[in-house]
Amino acid sequence: MLQWIHRSPQHWHGFINHEVCVTNRDQQRFEGRVFTVDPVSASVVLVSVQENECPSVRVILGHAVTDVQILRRGTEETERQMKSVFLPDRAQDLSAEELKSRRESVRLWLEKNRVPVTEDGELLCVANALTISAPYRPGDCSSASEIILSRIQSLVEKLPSPEENIPGHQAQLSRSNITSVLQTQ
Amino acid sequence: MKTPVSVLRLPRGPDPNSRGFDPSSPRFLALCPTSVPSSSSSSSDEEEQRLRAELRERFLRTLLLMTGKRVRFDMHEHVRVHARFGASDIDVLNLQVSDLETPLGVQREALLRCQDVIACSFEV
């Protein structure tokens, strides 16, 4: 019988979203719904399933796990509830028109600050180095370059709210600043 | 909130880095996985990689959620300590915490070895 830490990712993945009982070497038992199993350390992340309390999360380190038994299978509803604890607010909260207008305002703000940006469906592509996905908050920027990421993130953070968006609003970054940022990648 | 205790300067152990954090120590090398065990059939490599990435992303989100929160660490011999979680290293071998409440007092900053920790729990 293989040890827990030597199991395959497929085996670990099979436990996600199900209520399990994890036993450790001291015969202690931990119960909860599996959110994930870390492939590096085989640590099991359990979320409590009680309805009326605020959710609590327990991470059991892989080296301490001896056995994991499924008690109850989860459903799509339980998966959704569990995900809402961990993942940031979903973009589906905003309607299509709101997303479009938000995308437009972010794009105009970037263009005003001399940042080359193109639209690619629902994504905003900045200078082929960074993409912003819905709902276009600073946390939705992804890039391979740390420097570009931090510059664009702080820029998106400074996006003025609709009341402040007057035509003469000062751009945050000068042209030379932007070109030097994009050349460092 | 208890006042933090001053850092204890203990005498050096037998090895130059006897606290167990030295990356070239035999203990670290034995614990740190240098190669990733994969399934034998090559056709399912992509699938396995995809599963690994999904599992790891979820785990990283768990760590993100844990940062800055007051976490209870269950360790060996039924020892329980509370601390504010800071960060973990990439192989989940060490955990950086602040305001670790110990019987000796509150340690302002501390590093916990994951081999000593059985579980960590926190409220969302």
mmCIF file of C-alpha atoms in Angstrom:
data_model
loop_
_atom_site.group_PDB
_atom_site.id
_atom_site.type_symbol
_atom_site.label_atom_id
_atom_site.label_comp_id
_atom_site.label_asym_id
_atom_site.label_seq_id
_atom_site.Cartn_x
_atom_site.Cartn_y
_atom_site.Cartn_z
ATOM 1 C CA MET A 1 0.000 0.000 0.000
ATOM 2 C CA LEU A 2 1.602 3.246 -1.161
ATOM 3 C CA GLN A 3 2.083 6.085 1.305
ATOM 4 C CA TRP A 4 -0.123 9.157 0.861
ATOM 5 C CA ILE A 5 2.817 11.345 -0.167
ATOM 6 C CA HIS A 6 3.771 8.962 -2.948
ATOM 7 C CA ARG A 7 0.364 8.868 -4.572
ATOM 8 C CA SER A 8 -0.314 10.236 -8.036
ATOM 9 C CA PRO A 9 -1.990 13.595 -8.734
ATOM 10 C CA GLN A 10 -4.886 11.685 -10.275
ATOM 11 C CA HIS A 11 -5.441 9.880 -6.997
ATOM 12 C CA TRP A 12 -5.324 13.139 -5.026
ATOM 13 C CA HIS A 13 -7.581 14.918 -7.494
ATOM 14 C CA GLY A 14 -10.184 12.236 -6.947
ATOM 15 C CA PHE A 15 -10.786 13.456 -3.411
ATOM 16 C CA ILE A 16 -11.592 17.063 -4.289
ATOM 17 C CA ASN A 17 -15.030 18.296 -3.221
ATOM 18 C CA HIS A 18 -15.784 15.186 -1.184
ATOM 19 C CA GLU A 19 -16.218 15.040 2.576
ATOM 20 C CA VAL A 20 -13.392 12.963 3.992
ATOM 21 C CA CYS A 21 -11.919 11.771 7.260
ATOM 22 C CA VAL A 22 -8.144 12.178 7.423
ATOM 23 C CA THR A 23 -6.272 10.003 9.914
ATOM 24 C CA ASN A 24 -2.767 10.853 11.054
ATOM 25 C CA ARG A 25 -0.045 8.848 12.736
ATOM 26 C CA ASP A 26 -1.303 9.594 16.257
ATOM 27 C CA GLN A 27 -4.724 8.245 15.265
ATOM 28 C CA GLN A 28 -6.204 11.756 15.308
ATOM 29 C CA ARG A 29 -9.078 12.295 12.907
ATOM 30 C CA PHE A 30 -9.871 15.427 10.920
ATOM 31 C CA GLU A 31 -13.091 15.767 8.956
ATOM 32 C CA GLY A 32 -14.028 18.235 6.277
ATOM 33 C CA ARG A 33 -14.487 18.809 2.565
ATOM 34 C CA VAL A 34 -11.321 18.569 0.464
ATOM 35 C CA PHE A 35 -10.505 21.786 -1.358
ATOM 36 C CA THR A 36 -7.169 20.600 -2.705
ATOM 37 C CA VAL A 37 -4.124 18.412 -2.111
ATOM 38 C CA ASP A 38 -0.814 20.170 -2.672
ATOM 39 C CA PRO A 39 1.184 18.157 -5.240
ATOM 40 C CA VAL A 40 4.503 19.310 -3.732
ATOM 41 C CA SER A 41 3.911 18.411 -0.084
ATOM 42 C CA ALA A 42 0.771 16.233 -0.355
ATOM 43 C CA SER A 43 -0.892 18.498 2.227
ATOM 44 C CA VAL A 44 -4.654 18.183 2.408
ATOM 45 C CA VAL A 45 -6.753 21.353 2.650
ATOM 46 C CA LEU A 46 -10.096 20.738 4.361
ATOM 47 C CA VAL A 47 -13.003 23.186 4.623
ATOM 48 C CA SER A 48 -15.532 22.787 7.417
ATOM 49 C CA VAL A 49 -19.008 21.856 6.271
ATOM 50 C CA GLN A 50 -21.117 23.329 9.079
ATOM 51 C CA GLU A 51 -23.824 25.609 7.733
ATOM 52 C CA ASN A 52 -24.401 28.204 10.448
ATOM 53 C CA GLU A 53 -20.807 28.933 11.493
ATOM 54 C CA CYS A 54 -18.290 30.912 9.512
ATOM 55 C CA PRO A 55 -16.181 28.513 7.459
ATOM 56 C CA SER A 56 -12.908 27.335 8.908
ATOM 57 C CA VAL A 57 -10.051 25.871 6.925
ATOM 58 C CA ARG A 58 -7.573 23.276 8.088
ATOM 59 C CA VAL A 59 -4.351 22.348 6.288
ATOM 60 C CA ILE A 60 -2.957 18.951 7.228
ATOM 61 C CA LEU A 61 0.679 18.548 6.237
ATOM 62 C CA GLY A 62 1.346 15.625 3.887
ATOM 63 C CA HIS A 63 3.958 13.938 6.048
ATOM 64 C CA ALA A 64 1.409 13.492 8.842
ATOM 65 C CA VAL A 65 -1.339 11.870 6.744
ATOM 66 C CA THR A 66 -1.682 8.103 6.972
ATOM 67 C CA ASP A 67 -5.157 7.552 5.561
ATOM 68 C CA VAL A 68 -7.948 9.447 3.812
ATOM 69 C CA GLN A 69 -11.460 7.980 3.636
ATOM 70 C CA ILE A 70 -14.399 9.449 1.762
ATOM 71 C CA LEU A 71 -17.450 9.902 3.998
ATOM 72 C CA ARG A 72 -19.831 11.682 1.626
ATOM 73 C CA ARG A 73 -19.556 12.685 -2.003
ATOM 74 C CA GLY A 74 -19.901 16.360 -2.859
ATOM 75 C CA THR A 75 -22.110 17.991 -5.452
ATOM 76 C CA GLU A 76 -21.766 20.925 -7.838
ATOM 77 C CA GLU A 77 -23.455 23.111 -5.246
ATOM 78 C CA THR A 78 -20.907 22.216 -2.556
ATOM 79 C CA GLU A 79 -18.071 22.848 -5.030
ATOM 80 C CA ARG A 80 -19.460 26.272 -5.805
ATOM 81 C CA GLN A 81 -19.888 27.129 -2.111
ATOM 82 C CA MET A 82 -16.362 26.005 -1.341
ATOM 83 C CA LYS A 83 -14.869 27.945 -4.243
ATOM 84 C CA SER A 84 -16.625 31.130 -3.139
ATOM 85 C CA VAL A 85 -14.624 30.957 0.096
ATOM 86 C CA PHE A 86 -11.279 30.928 -1.699
ATOM 87 C CA LEU A 87 -11.648 32.552 -5.058
ATOM 88 C CA PRO A 88 -12.185 36.276 -5.485
ATOM 89 C CA ASP A 89 -15.549 37.651 -6.596
ATOM 90 C CA ARG A 90 -16.531 36.136 -9.902
ATOM 91 C CA ALA A 91 -16.849 38.307 -12.956
ATOM 92 C CA GLN A 92 -20.356 36.925 -13.512
ATOM 93 C CA ASP A 93 -21.520 39.309 -10.802
ATOM 94 C CA LEU A 94 -21.288 42.069 -13.377
ATOM 95 C CA SER A 95 -23.594 42.087 -16.382
ATOM 96 C CA ALA A 96 -22.241 42.057 -19.930
ATOM 97 C CA GLU A 97 -22.908 45.794 -20.415
ATOM 98 C CA GLU A 98 -21.228 46.682 -17.117
ATOM 99 C CA LEU A 99 -18.212 44.580 -18.076
ATOM 100 C CA LYS A 100 -18.049 46.238 -21.484
ATOM 101 C CA SER A 101 -18.241 49.753 -20.076
ATOM 102 C CA ARG A 102 -15.650 48.897 -17.448
ATOM 103 C CA ARG A 103 -13.363 47.435 -20.078
ATOM 104 C CA GLU A 104 -13.835 50.582 -22.148
ATOM 105 C CA SER A 105 -13.037 52.908 -19.260
ATOM 106 C CA VAL A 106 -9.908 50.925 -18.342
ATOM 107 C CA ARG A 107 -8.789 50.922 -21.969
ATOM 108 C CA LEU A 108 -9.321 54.679 -22.334
ATOM 109 C CA TRP A 109 -7.461 55.308 -19.080
ATOM 110 C CA LEU A 110 -4.494 53.253 -20.282
ATOM 111 C CA GLU A 111 -4.487 55.011 -23.667
ATOM 112 C CA LYS A 112 -4.614 58.396 -21.961
ATOM 113 C CA ASN A 113 -1.474 57.350 -20.105
ATOM 114 C CA ARG A 114 0.248 56.491 -23.400
ATOM 115 C CA VAL A 115 0.114 52.734 -22.789
ATOM 116 C CA PRO A 116 -0.362 50.682 -25.983
ATOM 117 C CA VAL A 117 -3.427 48.542 -25.393
ATOM 118 C CA THR A 118 -5.572 46.381 -27.676
ATOM 119 C CA GLU A 119 -8.827 44.573 -27.089
ATOM 120 C CA ASP A 120 -8.931 40.823 -27.648
ATOM 121 C CA GLY A 121 -12.459 39.719 -27.007
ATOM 122 C CA GLU A 122 -12.930 40.028 -23.257
ATOM 123 C CA LEU A 123 -9.224 40.567 -22.590
ATOM 124 C CA LEU A 124 -7.168 43.732 -22.710
ATOM 125 C CA CYS A 125 -3.664 43.150 -24.060
ATOM 126 C CA VAL A 126 -1.027 45.664 -23.041
ATOM 127 C CA ALA A 127 2.030 45.886 -25.275
ATOM 128 C CA ASN A 128 2.057 42.096 -25.859
ATOM 129 C CA ALA A 129 3.398 41.722 -22.332
ATOM 130 C CA LEU A 130 0.422 41.840 -20.017
ATOM 131 C CA THR A 131 -3.226 40.839 -20.140
ATOM 132 C CA ILE A 132 -6.116 42.116 -18.056
ATOM 133 C CA SER A 133 -9.121 39.851 -17.745
ATOM 134 C CA ALA A 134 -12.629 40.632 -16.496
ATOM 135 C CA PRO A 135 -13.542 42.486 -14.305
ATOM 136 C CA TYR A 136 -10.403 44.540 -15.011
ATOM 137 C CA ARG A 137 -9.293 45.221 -11.460
ATOM 138 C CA PRO A 138 -5.625 45.549 -10.453
ATOM 139 C CA GLY A 139 -5.722 41.931 -9.297
ATOM 140 C CA ASP A 140 -6.787 40.720 -12.751
ATOM 141 C CA CYS A 141 -3.553 41.717 -14.490
ATOM 142 C CA SER A 142 -1.211 38.913 -15.455
ATOM 143 C CA SER A 143 2.222 39.223 -17.000
ATOM 144 C CA ALA A 144 5.558 37.455 -17.214
ATOM 145 C CA SER A 145 7.441 40.595 -16.203
ATOM 146 C CA GLU A 146 7.273 41.749 -12.582
ATOM 147 C CA ILE A 147 8.200 45.332 -13.404
ATOM 148 C CA ILE A 148 5.518 45.794 -16.039
ATOM 149 C CA LEU A 149 2.990 44.069 -13.805
ATOM 150 C CA SER A 150 3.585 46.380 -10.862
ATOM 151 C CA ARG A 151 3.550 49.531 -13.027
ATOM 152 C CA ILE A 152 0.332 48.661 -14.815
ATOM 153 C CA GLN A 153 -1.299 47.436 -11.595
ATOM 154 C CA SER A 154 -0.645 50.727 -9.832
ATOM 155 C CA LEU A 155 -1.920 52.535 -12.904
ATOM 156 C CA VAL A 156 -5.172 50.569 -12.974
ATOM 157 C CA GLU A 157 -5.540 51.223 -9.250
ATOM 158 C CA LYS A 158 -5.462 54.961 -9.962
ATOM 159 C CA LEU A 159 -8.307 54.647 -12.477
ATOM 160 C CA PRO A 160 -10.598 57.557 -11.625
ATOM 161 C CA SER A 161 -14.231 56.741 -10.826
ATOM 162 C CA PRO A 162 -16.817 57.849 -13.451
ATOM 163 C CA GLU A 163 -17.567 61.166 -11.670
ATOM 164 C CA GLU A 164 -13.915 62.161 -11.800
ATOM 165 C CA ASN A 165 -13.435 61.210 -15.458
ATOM 166 C CA ILE A 166 -13.216 64.689 -16.941
ATOM 167 C CA PRO A 167 -11.410 65.202 -20.290
ATOM 168 C CA GLY A 168 -8.622 67.340 -18.851
ATOM 169 C CA HIS A 169 -7.692 64.784 -16.179
ATOM 170 C CA GLN A 170 -3.950 64.556 -15.834
ATOM 171 C CA ALA A 171 -2.263 61.405 -17.072
ATOM 172 C CA GLN A 172 -0.376 59.579 -14.358
ATOM 173 C CA LEU A 173 2.645 58.503 -16.382
ATOM 174 C CA SER A 174 4.656 60.446 -18.903
ATOM 175 C CA ARG A 175 5.634 58.998 -22.287
ATOM 176 C CA SER A 176 9.282 58.541 -21.354
ATOM 177 C CA ASN A 177 8.289 56.609 -18.243
ATOM 178 C CA ILE A 178 6.206 54.140 -20.235
ATOM 179 C CA THR A 179 8.796 53.518 -22.959
ATOM 180 C CA SER A 180 11.475 52.891 -20.364
ATOM 181 C CA VAL A 181 9.209 50.427 -18.526
ATOM 182 C CA LEU A 182 8.417 48.510 -21.710
ATOM 183 C CA GLN A 183 12.062 48.387 -22.760
ATOM 184 C CA THR A 184 13.218 46.792 -19.524
ATOM 185 C CA GLN A 185 11.410 43.488 -20.264
ATOM 186 C CA MET B 1 -1.461 41.616 23.866
ATOM 187 C CA LYS B 2 1.573 40.253 25.655
ATOM 188 C CA THR B 3 4.814 42.129 25.117
ATOM 189 C CA PRO B 4 7.175 40.267 22.800
ATOM 190 C CA VAL B 5 10.154 38.586 24.432
ATOM 191 C CA SER B 6 13.650 39.495 23.332
ATOM 192 C CA VAL B 7 15.323 37.108 20.918
ATOM 193 C CA LEU B 8 17.182 34.331 22.725
ATOM 194 C CA ARG B 9 20.729 33.896 21.512
ATOM 195 C CA LEU B 10 21.463 30.227 22.076
ATOM 196 C CA PRO B 11 24.968 28.780 21.767
ATOM 197 C CA ARG B 12 25.773 27.345 18.335
ATOM 198 C CA GLY B 13 25.014 23.688 17.731
ATOM 199 C CA PRO B 14 27.525 21.107 16.509
ATOM 200 C CA ASP B 15 26.993 21.951 12.777
ATOM 201 C CA PRO B 16 27.432 25.461 11.374
ATOM 202 C CA ASN B 17 23.732 25.525 10.582
ATOM 203 C CA SER B 18 22.176 23.209 13.088
ATOM 204 C CA ARG B 19 18.672 24.629 13.048
ATOM 205 C CA GLY B 20 17.684 22.478 10.110
ATOM 206 C CA PHE B 21 17.243 25.324 7.604
ATOM 207 C CA ASP B 22 20.561 25.022 5.754
ATOM 208 C CA PRO B 23 19.732 24.161 2.109
ATOM 209 C CA SER B 24 22.835 21.975 1.742
ATOM 210 C CA SER B 25 22.268 19.962 4.916
ATOM 211 C CA PRO B 26 21.520 16.248 4.406
ATOM 212 C CA ARG B 27 18.206 16.710 6.194
ATOM 213 C CA PHE B 28 17.037 19.425 3.828
ATOM 214 C CA LEU B 29 18.127 17.449 0.768
ATOM 215 C CA ALA B 30 16.349 14.347 2.012
ATOM 216 C CA LEU B 31 13.118 16.256 2.601
ATOM 217 C CA CYS B 32 13.180 18.505 -0.420
ATOM 218 C CA PRO B 33 11.895 16.688 -3.472
ATOM 219 C CA THR B 34 14.488 17.211 -6.203
ATOM 220 C CA SER B 35 12.577 15.222 -8.783
ATOM 221 C CA VAL B 36 8.867 14.865 -9.246
ATOM 222 C CA PRO B 37 7.593 11.279 -9.412
ATOM 223 C CA SER B 38 5.370 10.841 -12.452
ATOM 224 C CA SER B 39 3.228 8.080 -13.865
ATOM 225 C CA SER B 40 4.907 5.547 -16.146
ATOM 226 C CA SER B 41 2.814 6.044 -19.307
ATOM 227 C CA SER B 42 3.914 9.063 -21.323
ATOM 228 C CA SER B 43 0.569 9.639 -23.017
ATOM 229 C CA SER B 44 -1.009 10.925 -19.809
ATOM 230 C CA ASP B 45 1.833 13.384 -19.082
ATOM 231 C CA GLU B 46 -0.190 16.382 -20.189
ATOM 232 C CA GLU B 47 -3.189 15.319 -18.155
ATOM 233 C CA GLU B 48 -1.045 14.746 -15.080
ATOM 234 C CA GLN B 49 0.610 18.130 -15.523
ATOM 235 C CA ARG B 50 -2.771 19.796 -15.823
ATOM 236 C CA LEU B 51 -3.985 18.129 -12.627
ATOM 237 C CA ARG B 52 -0.811 19.113 -10.796
ATOM 238 C CA ALA B 53 -1.215 22.722 -11.900
ATOM 239 C CA GLU B 54 -4.842 22.809 -10.784
ATOM 240 C CA LEU B 55 -4.068 21.266 -7.394
ATOM 241 C CA ARG B 56 -1.132 23.611 -6.839
ATOM 242 C CA GLU B 57 -3.105 26.707 -7.842
ATOM 243 C CA ARG B 58 -5.807 25.848 -5.322
ATOM 244 C CA PHE B 59 -3.173 25.308 -2.653
ATOM 245 C CA LEU B 60 -1.567 28.678 -3.408
ATOM 246 C CA ARG B 61 -4.976 30.301 -3.033
ATOM 247 C CA THR B 62 -5.295 28.613 0.350
ATOM 248 C CA LEU B 63 -1.957 30.112 1.385
ATOM 249 C CA LEU B 64 -3.079 33.503 0.087
ATOM 250 C CA LEU B 65 -6.211 33.272 2.189
ATOM 251 C CA MET B 66 -4.156 32.275 5.208
ATOM 252 C CA THR B 67 -1.761 35.255 5.040
ATOM 253 C CA GLY B 68 -2.166 37.721 7.861
ATOM 254 C CA LYS B 69 -4.698 35.585 9.710
ATOM 255 C CA ARG B 70 -4.327 34.183 13.183
ATOM 256 C CA VAL B 71 -3.599 30.488 12.657
ATOM 257 C CA ARG B 72 -3.536 27.650 15.172
ATOM 258 C CA PHE B 73 -0.678 25.200 14.645
ATOM 259 C CA ASP B 74 -1.111 21.660 15.926
ATOM 260 C CA MET B 75 2.292 20.095 16.439
ATOM 261 C CA HIS B 76 3.666 16.850 17.830
ATOM 262 C CA GLU B 77 2.945 15.771 21.431
ATOM 263 C CA HIS B 78 -0.380 17.686 21.344
ATOM 264 C CA VAL B 79 1.385 21.041 21.353
ATOM 265 C CA ARG B 80 -0.812 23.883 20.105
ATOM 266 C CA VAL B 81 0.438 27.390 19.339
ATOM 267 C CA HIS B 82 -1.160 30.436 17.774
ATOM 268 C CA ALA B 83 0.586 32.833 15.432
ATOM 269 C CA ARG B 84 -0.024 35.218 12.563
ATOM 270 C CA PHE B 85 0.793 33.453 9.302
ATOM 271 C CA GLY B 86 3.268 35.219 7.046
ATOM 272 C CA ALA B 87 4.472 32.995 4.233
ATOM 273 C CA SER B 88 5.582 29.525 3.250
ATOM 274 C CA ASP B 89 8.550 28.581 1.093
ATOM 275 C CA ILE B 90 8.072 26.951 -2.309
ATOM 276 C CA ASP B 91 8.494 23.345 -1.138
ATOM 277 C CA VAL B 92 6.367 23.863 1.971
ATOM 278 C CA LEU B 93 9.259 23.044 4.283
ATOM 279 C CA ASN B 94 9.246 26.197 6.426
ATOM 280 C CA LEU B 95 6.529 28.590 7.538
ATOM 281 C CA GLN B 96 7.251 32.196 8.444
ATOM 282 C CA VAL B 97 5.016 33.484 11.232
ATOM 283 C CA SER B 98 4.711 36.597 13.420
ATOM 284 C CA ASP B 99 3.697 36.971 17.070
ATOM 285 C CA LEU B 100 4.110 33.307 17.868
ATOM 286 C CA GLU B 101 2.575 32.640 21.297
ATOM 287 C CA THR B 102 4.719 30.151 23.179
ATOM 288 C CA PRO B 103 4.973 29.213 26.868
ATOM 289 C CA LEU B 104 8.194 31.276 26.915
ATOM 290 C CA GLY B 105 6.373 34.365 25.694
ATOM 291 C CA VAL B 106 5.413 35.962 22.407
ATOM 292 C CA GLN B 107 8.113 35.614 19.754
ATOM 293 C CA ARG B 108 7.897 38.570 17.415
ATOM 294 C CA GLU B 109 9.055 36.660 14.309
ATOM 295 C CA ALA B 110 9.598 32.940 13.963
ATOM 296 C CA LEU B 111 10.213 30.203 11.431
ATOM 297 C CA LEU B 112 8.383 26.917 11.879
ATOM 298 C CA ARG B 113 9.623 23.720 10.283
ATOM 299 C CA CYS B 114 6.821 21.872 8.506
ATOM 300 C CA GLN B 115 8.114 18.532 9.738
ATOM 301 C CA ASP B 116 7.188 19.718 13.233
ATOM 302 C CA VAL B 117 3.716 20.872 12.272
ATOM 303 C CA ILE B 118 0.870 18.413 11.845
ATOM 304 C CA ALA B 119 -1.951 20.789 10.909
ATOM 305 C CA CYS B 120 -2.799 24.483 10.765
ATOM 306 C CA SER B 121 -6.345 25.771 11.114
ATOM 307 C CA PHE B 122 -7.897 29.202 10.783
ATOM 308 C CA GLU B 123 -11.242 30.930 10.443
ATOM 309 C CA VAL B 124 -12.016 32.630 7.170
#
